[in-house]
Short mmCIF file of C-alpha atoms and ligand atoms in Angstrom, two decimals:
data_model
loop_
_atom_site.label_atom_id
_atom_site.label_comp_id
_atom_site.label_asym_id
_atom_site.label_seq_id
_atom_site.Cartn_x
_atom_site.Cartn_y
_atom_site.Cartn_z
CA MET K 1 1.78 -37.89 3.60
CA GLU K 2 2.33 -35.72 0.94
CA LYS K 3 2.46 -32.06 1.65
CA ILE K 4 -0.26 -29.95 -0.49
CA VAL K 5 0.82 -27.04 -2.51
CA ILE K 6 -1.05 -24.23 -3.75
CA MET K 7 0.24 -23.34 -7.41
CA LYS K 8 -1.61 -20.08 -8.37
CA PHE K 9 -0.92 -19.02 -12.30
CA GLY K 10 -1.89 -15.31 -13.20
CA GLY K 11 -3.52 -14.35 -16.62
CA SER K 12 -0.44 -13.69 -18.40
CA SER K 13 0.88 -17.53 -17.47
CA VAL K 14 -2.19 -19.16 -19.33
CA GLY K 15 -2.49 -16.46 -22.27
CA ASP K 16 -2.67 -19.01 -24.96
CA VAL K 17 -2.99 -22.59 -25.20
CA SER K 18 1.21 -23.33 -25.60
CA LYS K 19 1.48 -21.30 -22.39
CA ILE K 20 -1.17 -23.56 -20.68
CA LYS K 21 0.72 -26.52 -21.73
CA ASN K 22 3.91 -25.12 -20.46
CA VAL K 23 1.98 -24.73 -17.06
CA ALA K 24 0.56 -28.27 -17.03
CA ASP K 25 4.49 -29.53 -17.43
CA LYS K 26 5.46 -27.49 -14.48
CA ILE K 27 2.50 -28.63 -12.29
CA LEU K 28 3.56 -32.33 -13.44
CA ALA K 29 7.04 -32.11 -12.43
CA LYS K 30 5.99 -30.90 -9.04
CA LYS K 31 3.85 -33.89 -8.75
CA LYS K 32 6.89 -35.80 -9.53
CA ALA K 33 8.68 -34.08 -6.73
CA GLY K 34 6.06 -35.50 -4.62
CA TYR K 35 3.38 -33.09 -3.45
CA LYS K 36 -0.35 -33.36 -3.89
CA ILE K 37 -1.44 -30.13 -5.69
CA VAL K 38 -4.19 -27.55 -5.93
CA VAL K 39 -3.86 -25.23 -8.69
CA VAL K 40 -5.30 -21.69 -9.21
CA VAL K 41 -5.86 -20.02 -12.30
CA SER K 42 -6.99 -16.68 -13.73
CA ALA K 43 -8.65 -15.86 -16.88
CA PRO K 44 -6.19 -16.29 -20.02
CA GLY K 45 -4.57 -13.05 -20.78
CA ASP K 46 -6.72 -9.89 -21.22
CA THR K 47 -10.07 -11.99 -21.02
CA THR K 48 -11.13 -10.16 -18.29
CA ASP K 49 -10.51 -6.90 -19.44
CA ASP K 50 -12.36 -7.81 -23.02
CA LEU K 51 -15.67 -9.00 -21.19
CA LEU K 52 -15.50 -5.71 -19.26
CA LYS K 53 -15.33 -3.65 -22.13
CA MET K 54 -18.02 -5.51 -23.74
CA ALA K 55 -20.37 -4.66 -20.87
CA TYR K 56 -19.01 -1.03 -20.83
CA ASP K 57 -19.87 -0.78 -24.70
CA ILE K 58 -23.60 -1.03 -23.65
CA THR K 59 -23.91 1.00 -20.70
CA LYS K 60 -21.50 3.07 -18.15
CA ASN K 61 -23.38 1.82 -15.04
CA PRO K 62 -23.76 -2.23 -15.97
CA ASP K 63 -25.47 -4.24 -13.19
CA ASP K 64 -23.10 -5.55 -10.72
CA ARG K 65 -24.60 -9.05 -10.53
CA GLU K 66 -24.45 -9.68 -13.98
CA MET K 67 -21.01 -8.40 -14.35
CA ASP K 68 -19.97 -11.01 -11.95
CA VAL K 69 -22.00 -13.64 -14.05
CA LEU K 70 -19.75 -12.32 -17.09
CA LEU K 71 -16.30 -11.94 -15.51
CA SER K 72 -16.25 -15.43 -13.77
CA THR K 73 -16.71 -17.14 -17.42
CA GLY K 74 -12.76 -16.34 -18.00
CA GLU K 75 -11.40 -18.48 -15.25
CA GLN K 76 -13.50 -21.35 -16.38
CA ILE K 77 -11.63 -21.15 -19.85
CA SER K 78 -8.47 -21.95 -18.03
CA ILE K 79 -9.38 -24.44 -15.54
CA SER K 80 -11.17 -26.53 -18.24
CA LEU K 81 -8.07 -25.88 -20.97
CA LEU K 82 -5.64 -26.85 -18.16
CA SER K 83 -7.19 -30.10 -16.83
CA ILE K 84 -7.81 -31.37 -20.68
CA SER K 85 -3.87 -30.49 -20.95
CA ILE K 86 -2.94 -32.49 -17.59
CA LYS K 87 -5.22 -35.50 -18.57
CA VAL K 88 -3.62 -35.87 -21.91
CA LYS K 89 -0.62 -36.68 -20.01
CA GLY K 90 -2.40 -39.39 -18.75
CA ILE K 91 -2.33 -37.92 -15.04
CA ASP K 92 -5.87 -37.39 -13.53
CA ALA K 93 -7.03 -33.90 -12.99
CA ILE K 94 -10.30 -32.12 -11.96
CA SER K 95 -11.25 -28.61 -12.40
CA LEU K 96 -13.74 -26.92 -10.06
CA THR K 97 -15.41 -23.36 -9.94
CA GLY K 98 -15.66 -21.24 -6.64
CA SER K 99 -19.26 -22.71 -6.52
CA GLN K 100 -18.54 -26.33 -6.98
CA VAL K 101 -15.61 -25.81 -4.11
CA GLY K 102 -17.81 -24.28 -1.84
CA ILE K 103 -16.22 -20.82 -1.77
CA LEU K 104 -18.67 -18.90 0.11
CA THR K 105 -18.54 -15.27 0.18
CA THR K 106 -20.77 -11.97 1.14
CA ASP K 107 -22.93 -10.36 -1.97
CA SER K 108 -21.17 -7.45 -2.23
CA HIS K 109 -21.08 -8.02 -6.22
CA THR K 110 -17.46 -7.42 -7.73
CA LYS K 111 -15.86 -6.95 -4.67
CA ALA K 112 -17.44 -9.76 -2.34
CA LYS K 113 -15.41 -11.00 0.64
CA ILE K 114 -14.39 -14.53 1.56
CA LYS K 115 -16.58 -16.06 4.38
CA GLU K 116 -15.83 -19.39 4.21
CA ILE K 117 -14.24 -22.26 2.13
CA SER K 118 -15.12 -25.78 2.53
CA SER K 119 -12.22 -28.17 2.15
CA GLU K 120 -14.59 -31.36 2.14
CA LYS K 121 -14.26 -31.74 -1.99
CA ILE K 122 -10.81 -30.77 -2.58
CA LEU K 123 -9.61 -33.12 -0.28
CA LEU K 124 -11.79 -36.04 -1.23
CA GLU K 125 -10.21 -35.24 -5.00
CA LEU K 126 -6.99 -34.86 -3.59
CA ALA K 127 -7.58 -38.47 -1.97
CA HIS K 128 -8.34 -39.90 -5.33
CA ASN K 129 -4.93 -38.59 -6.51
CA LYS K 130 -6.31 -36.16 -8.81
CA ILE K 131 -4.75 -32.53 -9.17
CA VAL K 132 -7.54 -30.25 -8.45
CA ILE K 133 -7.89 -27.23 -10.41
CA VAL K 134 -9.75 -24.34 -8.91
CA ALA K 135 -10.77 -21.11 -10.81
CA GLY K 136 -9.66 -17.93 -8.97
CA PHE K 137 -11.37 -14.93 -8.57
CA GLN K 138 -14.89 -16.27 -7.70
CA GLY K 139 -16.97 -17.55 -5.06
CA VAL K 140 -20.80 -17.97 -4.56
CA THR K 141 -23.39 -16.54 -1.97
CA GLU K 142 -25.48 -18.66 0.16
CA ASP K 143 -28.11 -18.16 -2.15
CA LYS K 144 -26.16 -19.53 -5.26
CA THR K 145 -25.13 -16.08 -6.95
CA ILE K 146 -22.17 -16.01 -8.41
CA THR K 147 -19.74 -13.62 -7.09
CA THR K 148 -16.12 -12.18 -7.94
CA LEU K 149 -13.48 -11.00 -5.50
CA GLY K 150 -12.10 -7.48 -6.99
CA ARG K 151 -9.51 -7.36 -9.88
CA GLY K 152 -6.44 -9.65 -9.35
CA GLY K 153 -8.30 -11.66 -6.59
CA SER K 154 -7.13 -15.28 -7.80
CA ASP K 155 -4.33 -14.43 -5.52
CA LEU K 156 -6.81 -13.97 -2.47
CA SER K 157 -8.49 -17.53 -3.69
CA ALA K 158 -4.78 -19.04 -3.85
CA VAL K 159 -4.16 -17.52 -0.33
CA ALA K 160 -7.23 -18.47 1.17
CA LEU K 161 -6.94 -22.21 0.01
CA ALA K 162 -3.46 -22.30 1.50
CA ALA K 163 -4.84 -21.38 4.87
CA VAL K 164 -7.69 -23.61 5.02
CA LEU K 165 -5.72 -26.66 3.49
CA GLU K 166 -2.32 -25.42 5.88
CA ALA K 167 -0.64 -25.49 2.56
CA GLU K 168 2.42 -23.81 1.24
CA CYS K 169 1.42 -21.20 -1.22
CA GLU K 170 3.11 -20.39 -4.69
CA ILE K 171 2.26 -17.50 -6.98
CA TYR K 172 3.42 -17.70 -10.32
CA THR K 173 3.37 -14.87 -12.09
CA ASP K 174 5.13 -12.99 -15.25
CA VAL K 175 8.23 -11.49 -13.45
CA GLU K 176 10.72 -13.21 -11.09
CA GLY K 177 9.31 -11.93 -7.80
CA ILE K 178 8.52 -8.72 -5.82
CA TYR K 179 10.72 -6.14 -7.01
CA THR K 180 11.80 -2.73 -5.28
CA THR K 181 9.24 -1.16 -8.00
CA ASP K 182 7.55 -2.33 -11.07
CA PRO K 183 10.21 -3.63 -13.31
CA ARG K 184 8.61 -2.93 -16.21
CA ILE K 185 8.56 0.99 -15.86
CA VAL K 186 11.81 1.32 -13.92
CA GLU K 187 14.72 -0.60 -15.44
CA LYS K 188 16.86 -0.38 -12.50
CA ALA K 189 14.41 -2.24 -10.25
CA THR K 190 15.73 -4.79 -7.88
CA LYS K 191 14.34 -7.81 -6.67
CA ILE K 192 13.58 -8.51 -3.08
CA ASP K 193 14.43 -11.83 -1.63
CA TYR K 194 12.49 -11.61 1.77
CA ILE K 195 9.39 -8.90 2.28
CA SER K 196 7.43 -8.62 5.39
CA TYR K 197 3.40 -8.87 5.19
CA ASP K 198 3.17 -5.33 6.28
CA GLU K 199 5.34 -3.89 3.64
CA ILE K 200 3.72 -5.81 0.81
CA LEU K 201 0.18 -5.28 2.08
CA GLU K 202 1.06 -1.62 2.12
CA MET K 203 2.72 -1.66 -1.33
CA ALA K 204 -0.26 -3.97 -2.81
CA SER K 205 -2.78 -1.36 -1.35
CA LEU K 206 -1.02 1.28 -2.81
CA GLY K 207 -1.41 -0.23 -6.46
CA ALA K 208 1.49 -2.43 -6.89
CA GLY K 209 -0.29 -4.87 -8.99
CA VAL K 210 2.06 -7.92 -8.49
CA MET K 211 0.00 -9.10 -5.27
CA HIS K 212 -3.68 -8.64 -4.45
CA ALA K 213 -3.99 -6.36 -0.80
CA ARG K 214 -6.49 -8.86 0.78
CA ALA K 215 -4.48 -11.95 -0.42
CA VAL K 216 -1.40 -10.71 1.82
CA GLU K 217 -4.05 -9.52 4.94
CA VAL K 218 -5.48 -13.42 4.61
CA GLY K 219 -1.75 -14.60 4.51
CA LYS K 220 -0.71 -12.73 7.39
CA LYS K 221 -3.57 -13.81 9.32
CA TYR K 222 -3.09 -17.07 9.03
CA GLY K 223 0.55 -17.16 8.81
CA VAL K 224 0.73 -18.44 5.22
CA VAL K 225 4.39 -18.48 3.64
CA ILE K 226 3.96 -16.88 0.20
CA HIS K 227 6.54 -17.51 -2.62
CA VAL K 228 6.04 -15.22 -5.26
CA ARG K 229 7.75 -16.47 -8.41
CA SER K 230 8.05 -16.82 -12.25
CA THR K 231 6.20 -19.25 -14.19
CA PHE K 232 8.75 -19.01 -17.21
CA THR K 233 12.30 -19.54 -15.06
CA GLU K 234 12.93 -21.87 -12.30
CA THR K 235 14.57 -18.94 -10.24
CA GLU K 236 13.79 -18.66 -6.66
CA GLY K 237 11.30 -15.73 -6.16
CA THR K 238 10.30 -13.72 -3.29
CA TYR K 239 9.26 -15.09 0.06
CA ILE K 240 6.54 -13.01 2.20
CA VAL K 241 7.32 -13.51 5.47
CA GLU K 242 6.83 -12.10 9.23
CA GLU K 243 8.91 -9.17 9.77
CA ASP K 244 12.22 -9.50 11.22
CA SER K 245 14.22 -6.96 12.97
CA ALA K 246 16.93 -6.60 10.01
CA MET K 247 13.86 -5.49 7.83
CA GLU K 248 14.10 -2.40 9.85
CA ASP K 249 17.31 -1.21 8.64
CA VAL K 250 15.76 -0.76 5.35
CA VAL K 251 14.39 2.58 5.16
CA VAL K 252 12.49 2.36 1.98
CA ARG K 253 11.65 -0.93 0.66
CA GLY K 254 9.74 0.10 -2.45
CA VAL K 255 8.19 2.63 -4.81
CA VAL K 256 4.97 2.03 -5.83
CA PHE K 257 2.44 3.71 -8.25
CA ASP K 258 -0.92 3.81 -8.94
CA LYS K 259 -2.38 4.57 -12.55
CA ASN K 260 -5.93 4.32 -11.75
CA GLN K 261 -6.78 7.31 -9.74
CA VAL K 262 -9.24 10.05 -10.35
CA LYS K 263 -9.10 13.30 -8.29
CA ILE K 264 -12.64 14.85 -7.66
CA SER K 265 -12.89 18.78 -6.37
CA VAL K 266 -15.76 19.73 -4.73
CA LEU K 267 -15.38 23.45 -4.73
CA HIS K 268 -17.17 26.06 -2.68
CA ILE K 269 -19.20 23.67 -0.19
CA PRO K 270 -20.55 25.35 2.63
CA ASP K 271 -18.08 25.44 5.95
CA GLU K 272 -20.28 24.03 8.35
CA PRO K 273 -20.42 20.81 10.60
CA GLY K 274 -21.82 17.80 8.96
CA VAL K 275 -21.00 18.52 5.28
CA ALA K 276 -18.06 16.17 5.07
CA ALA K 277 -19.80 13.48 7.08
CA SER K 278 -22.88 13.52 4.40
CA LEU K 279 -20.59 13.80 1.57
CA PHE K 280 -18.19 10.85 2.45
CA GLU K 281 -21.29 8.95 3.78
CA SER K 282 -23.11 9.12 0.59
CA LEU K 283 -20.12 7.93 -1.70
CA ALA K 284 -19.46 4.85 1.16
CA LYS K 285 -23.24 3.86 0.56
CA SER K 286 -22.49 3.87 -3.12
CA GLU K 287 -19.65 1.77 -2.65
CA VAL K 288 -16.89 4.27 -3.46
CA ASN K 289 -13.54 3.61 -1.92
CA VAL K 290 -12.18 6.93 -1.16
CA ASP K 291 -8.44 7.51 -0.80
CA MET K 292 -6.69 10.81 -0.37
CA ILE K 293 -8.77 13.29 1.12
CA ILE K 294 -7.66 17.44 1.26
CA GLN K 295 -9.98 20.06 2.48
CA SER K 296 -9.01 23.96 2.28
CA THR K 297 -10.67 27.00 3.44
CA ALA K 298 -12.05 29.10 0.37
CA GLU K 299 -13.64 32.63 1.14
CA ASN K 300 -17.05 33.35 2.81
CA ASN K 301 -17.48 30.35 4.67
CA LYS K 302 -16.97 27.90 1.68
CA ASN K 303 -14.35 25.42 1.63
CA ASN K 304 -13.01 23.18 -1.00
CA ILE K 305 -12.54 19.31 -0.68
CA SER K 306 -10.87 17.47 -2.92
CA PHE K 307 -10.41 13.29 -2.78
CA THR K 308 -9.10 10.70 -4.77
CA ILE K 309 -10.88 7.41 -5.93
CA ASP K 310 -10.25 4.41 -8.32
CA LYS K 311 -11.35 5.08 -11.83
CA SER K 312 -13.66 2.25 -11.76
CA ASP K 313 -15.80 3.86 -9.20
CA LEU K 314 -15.97 7.21 -11.32
CA ALA K 315 -19.64 6.53 -12.46
CA LYS K 316 -20.87 5.86 -9.27
CA ALA K 317 -19.19 8.67 -7.73
CA MET K 318 -20.25 11.30 -10.17
CA ILE K 319 -23.79 10.47 -9.52
CA VAL K 320 -23.21 11.07 -5.89
CA VAL K 321 -21.46 14.59 -6.08
CA LYS K 322 -23.80 15.70 -9.34
CA VAL K 323 -26.16 16.14 -6.53
CA LEU K 324 -24.34 18.86 -4.83
CA GLU K 325 -24.54 21.34 -7.90
CA GLU K 326 -27.86 22.39 -6.86
CA ASN K 327 -26.59 24.37 -4.20
CA GLY K 328 -23.98 26.24 -6.16
CA THR K 329 -21.33 23.75 -5.55
CA LYS K 330 -18.93 23.35 -8.54
CA ILE K 331 -17.53 19.50 -9.07
CA LEU K 332 -14.43 19.07 -11.12
CA TYR K 333 -12.66 16.03 -11.88
CA ASP K 334 -9.05 15.20 -13.33
CA ASP K 335 -8.13 11.73 -14.57
CA GLU K 336 -4.89 12.47 -15.65
CA VAL K 337 -3.25 12.29 -12.06
CA ALA K 338 -1.21 9.03 -10.66
CA LYS K 339 -0.37 8.25 -7.05
CA ILE K 340 3.47 7.67 -6.30
CA SER K 341 4.38 6.22 -2.97
CA ILE K 342 7.25 5.00 -1.03
CA VAL K 343 6.73 2.16 1.55
CA GLY K 344 9.24 0.82 4.18
CA VAL K 345 9.01 -0.45 7.99
CA GLY K 346 12.20 1.14 8.45
CA MET K 347 10.79 4.58 8.15
CA LYS K 348 8.94 4.58 11.51
CA SER K 349 12.35 5.51 12.81
CA HIS K 350 14.14 7.52 10.30
CA ALA K 351 13.32 11.59 10.09
CA ALA K 352 13.48 13.57 6.55
CA VAL K 353 12.26 10.58 4.37
CA ALA K 354 9.28 12.83 2.99
CA SER K 355 11.43 15.60 2.59
CA THR K 356 13.84 13.65 0.42
CA MET K 357 11.03 12.41 -1.47
CA PHE K 358 9.51 15.80 -2.42
CA LYS K 359 13.04 17.13 -3.03
CA ALA K 360 13.62 14.38 -5.56
CA LEU K 361 10.15 14.97 -7.20
CA ALA K 362 11.04 19.08 -7.51
CA ASP K 363 14.43 18.57 -8.65
CA ASN K 364 12.66 16.61 -11.75
CA GLU K 365 10.15 19.32 -11.70
CA VAL K 366 7.05 17.18 -10.76
CA ASN K 367 4.46 19.29 -9.16
CA ILE K 368 2.74 17.54 -6.19
CA HIS K 369 -1.18 17.93 -6.29
CA MET K 370 -1.66 15.90 -2.93
CA ILE K 371 0.23 14.32 -0.01
CA SER K 372 -0.64 11.59 2.54
CA THR K 373 1.57 9.86 5.05
CA SER K 374 1.34 6.92 7.56
CA GLU K 375 4.12 5.54 9.52
CA ILE K 376 5.12 3.00 6.72
CA LYS K 377 4.30 5.40 3.85
CA VAL K 378 4.45 8.53 1.93
CA SER K 379 2.12 9.26 -1.07
CA CYS K 380 1.98 12.20 -3.67
CA VAL K 381 -0.66 12.63 -6.17
CA ILE K 382 1.16 14.07 -9.45
CA ASP K 383 0.47 14.38 -13.07
CA PHE K 384 0.03 10.97 -15.04
CA VAL K 385 2.74 12.21 -17.61
CA LYS K 386 5.16 12.59 -15.19
CA LEU K 387 4.86 9.16 -13.62
CA GLU K 388 8.09 7.42 -15.12
CA VAL K 389 10.33 10.30 -14.55
CA ALA K 390 9.00 10.73 -10.85
CA ALA K 391 9.11 6.95 -10.32
CA THR K 392 12.78 6.51 -11.58
CA ALA K 393 13.99 9.72 -9.46
CA VAL K 394 12.54 8.63 -6.32
CA HIS K 395 13.79 4.85 -6.76
CA LYS K 396 17.22 6.19 -6.90
CA VAL K 397 17.51 8.66 -4.37
CA PHE K 398 16.71 6.11 -1.83
CA GLY K 399 19.28 3.97 -3.07
CA LEU K 400 17.15 1.46 -4.75
CA ASP K 401 18.73 0.90 -8.27
CA SER K 402 20.12 -2.42 -9.15
P1 ADP O 1 -0.37 -11.91 -12.79
O1 ADP O 1 -1.37 -12.14 -14.51
O2 ADP O 1 0.34 -13.24 -12.77
O3 ADP O 1 -1.69 -12.29 -11.91
P2 ADP O 1 -0.14 -9.19 -12.57
O4 ADP O 1 -0.01 -8.60 -13.61
O5 ADP O 1 -1.25 -9.17 -11.58
O6 ADP O 1 0.43 -10.79 -12.70
O7 ADP O 1 1.23 -9.00 -11.69
C1 ADP O 1 2.39 -9.05 -12.11
C2 ADP O 1 2.84 -7.59 -12.69
O8 ADP O 1 2.95 -6.80 -11.63
C3 ADP O 1 4.26 -7.40 -13.16
O9 ADP O 1 4.06 -8.02 -14.66
C4 ADP O 1 4.65 -5.92 -12.93
O10 ADP O 1 4.37 -5.29 -14.01
C5 ADP O 1 3.72 -5.58 -12.02
N1 ADP O 1 4.39 -4.99 -10.92
C6 ADP O 1 3.98 -3.85 -10.12
N2 ADP O 1 4.73 -3.37 -8.88
C7 ADP O 1 5.45 -4.73 -8.99
C8 ADP O 1 6.83 -5.07 -8.10
N3 ADP O 1 6.91 -4.10 -7.51
N4 ADP O 1 7.23 -5.98 -8.28
C9 ADP O 1 6.90 -6.94 -9.45
N5 ADP O 1 6.16 -6.49 -10.17
C10 ADP O 1 5.39 -5.71 -9.91
N1 LIG O 2 -9.16 -12.40 -13.88
C1 LIG O 2 -8.95 -11.44 -12.62
C2 LIG O 2 -8.58 -10.28 -13.37
O1 LIG O 2 -8.23 -10.00 -14.38
C3 LIG O 2 -8.60 -12.11 -11.47
C4 LIG O 2 -6.98 -12.22 -11.61
O2 LIG O 2 -6.46 -12.24 -12.60
O3 LIG O 2 -6.73 -12.35 -10.49
O4 LIG O 2 -8.50 -9.29 -12.33
MG1 MG O 3 -2.36 -10.45 -10.39
#
């Protein structure tokens, strides 16, 4: 029996009609090589951002359910145009929305989780020798409401489909694979041939946009080998695989940054039990994901708490923290910050990694606002304007330059 392969194409790969035709050619070449093909596509180019902007031009806090109805339209443009491009070449194809496939999700709008995927419809169409083209990033709840999976979520659609169909998974994008850092920011970034699920999961969670974090999680759970590679060249990319002992020899695998951070400071909050619990419980209830937290003691039984969140959650978070102002607490926010992190499974067994990073930042006059560490990462919040200098210096000091 022919093997099934999932080919996922990101937004920049289907940015205009000529690119969509190029993708169609790539798919047809793969079919000739003897595969059954399920394609997952993102919305063309900046479509999702443009749709978001339209809604935010109406209100700062648009309704989540309606945002999902809006954002899911982008992917429908790509699936239909790609299917048309394949059919004109005389090969049969069919486009399917998440709902038509049966990608069942939770109802947590704009960040829904996949609960179940039905393989029936896809297998039926593959049996009819069709190329199946699925809209990424979207699903449907049990009561038929459209949902989306979070920004960059087409990767998750692709890996989850690969898990269900026991297929190989190829993620086609606009760079040749996973690099030691974003090659668009640090010129000397080096391509990685093999990376462990844990390392890329950490990198993705810390902001490396090249793969969606939950896609990696699903890949690890179901043992899907993921090949991240370029749409525009034939070069082998990066394989995401289980960790092997040789990988631990590398202390720092990559440098990651997140430009979408905001730091919120809650100043002069009472120093008593339950204060932090109630603040972060309220934020969680409003579905605001909190990242780093620092608490320091101020005078007179008062504390200062600072924390970081994603920019997209700022409006929701401010509604929660503003309530505290009634009791004399002062609220500040700073959206001119960024987070830079180093990641590597080998860090577990090597000392002085954090101090080497801090020294590289200090030598380049980069001030550190916040620090957090785990077994396989160190993160610092710094001024946004210093990001490029910081990334270049840290990449160099750990010997990652190409
Ligand atoms: P797609 O539209 O194909 O999903 P994305 O923009 O989501 O593409 O992801 C690809 C981009 O990820 C690259 O253009 C690159 O700028 C960025 N990127 C960030 N960190 C890395 C990294 N470590 N390796 C490769 N690319 C990275
Ligand atoms: N179109 C969606 C986004 O821009 C999903 C994706 O591209 O993966 O976030
Ligand atoms: Mg992406």
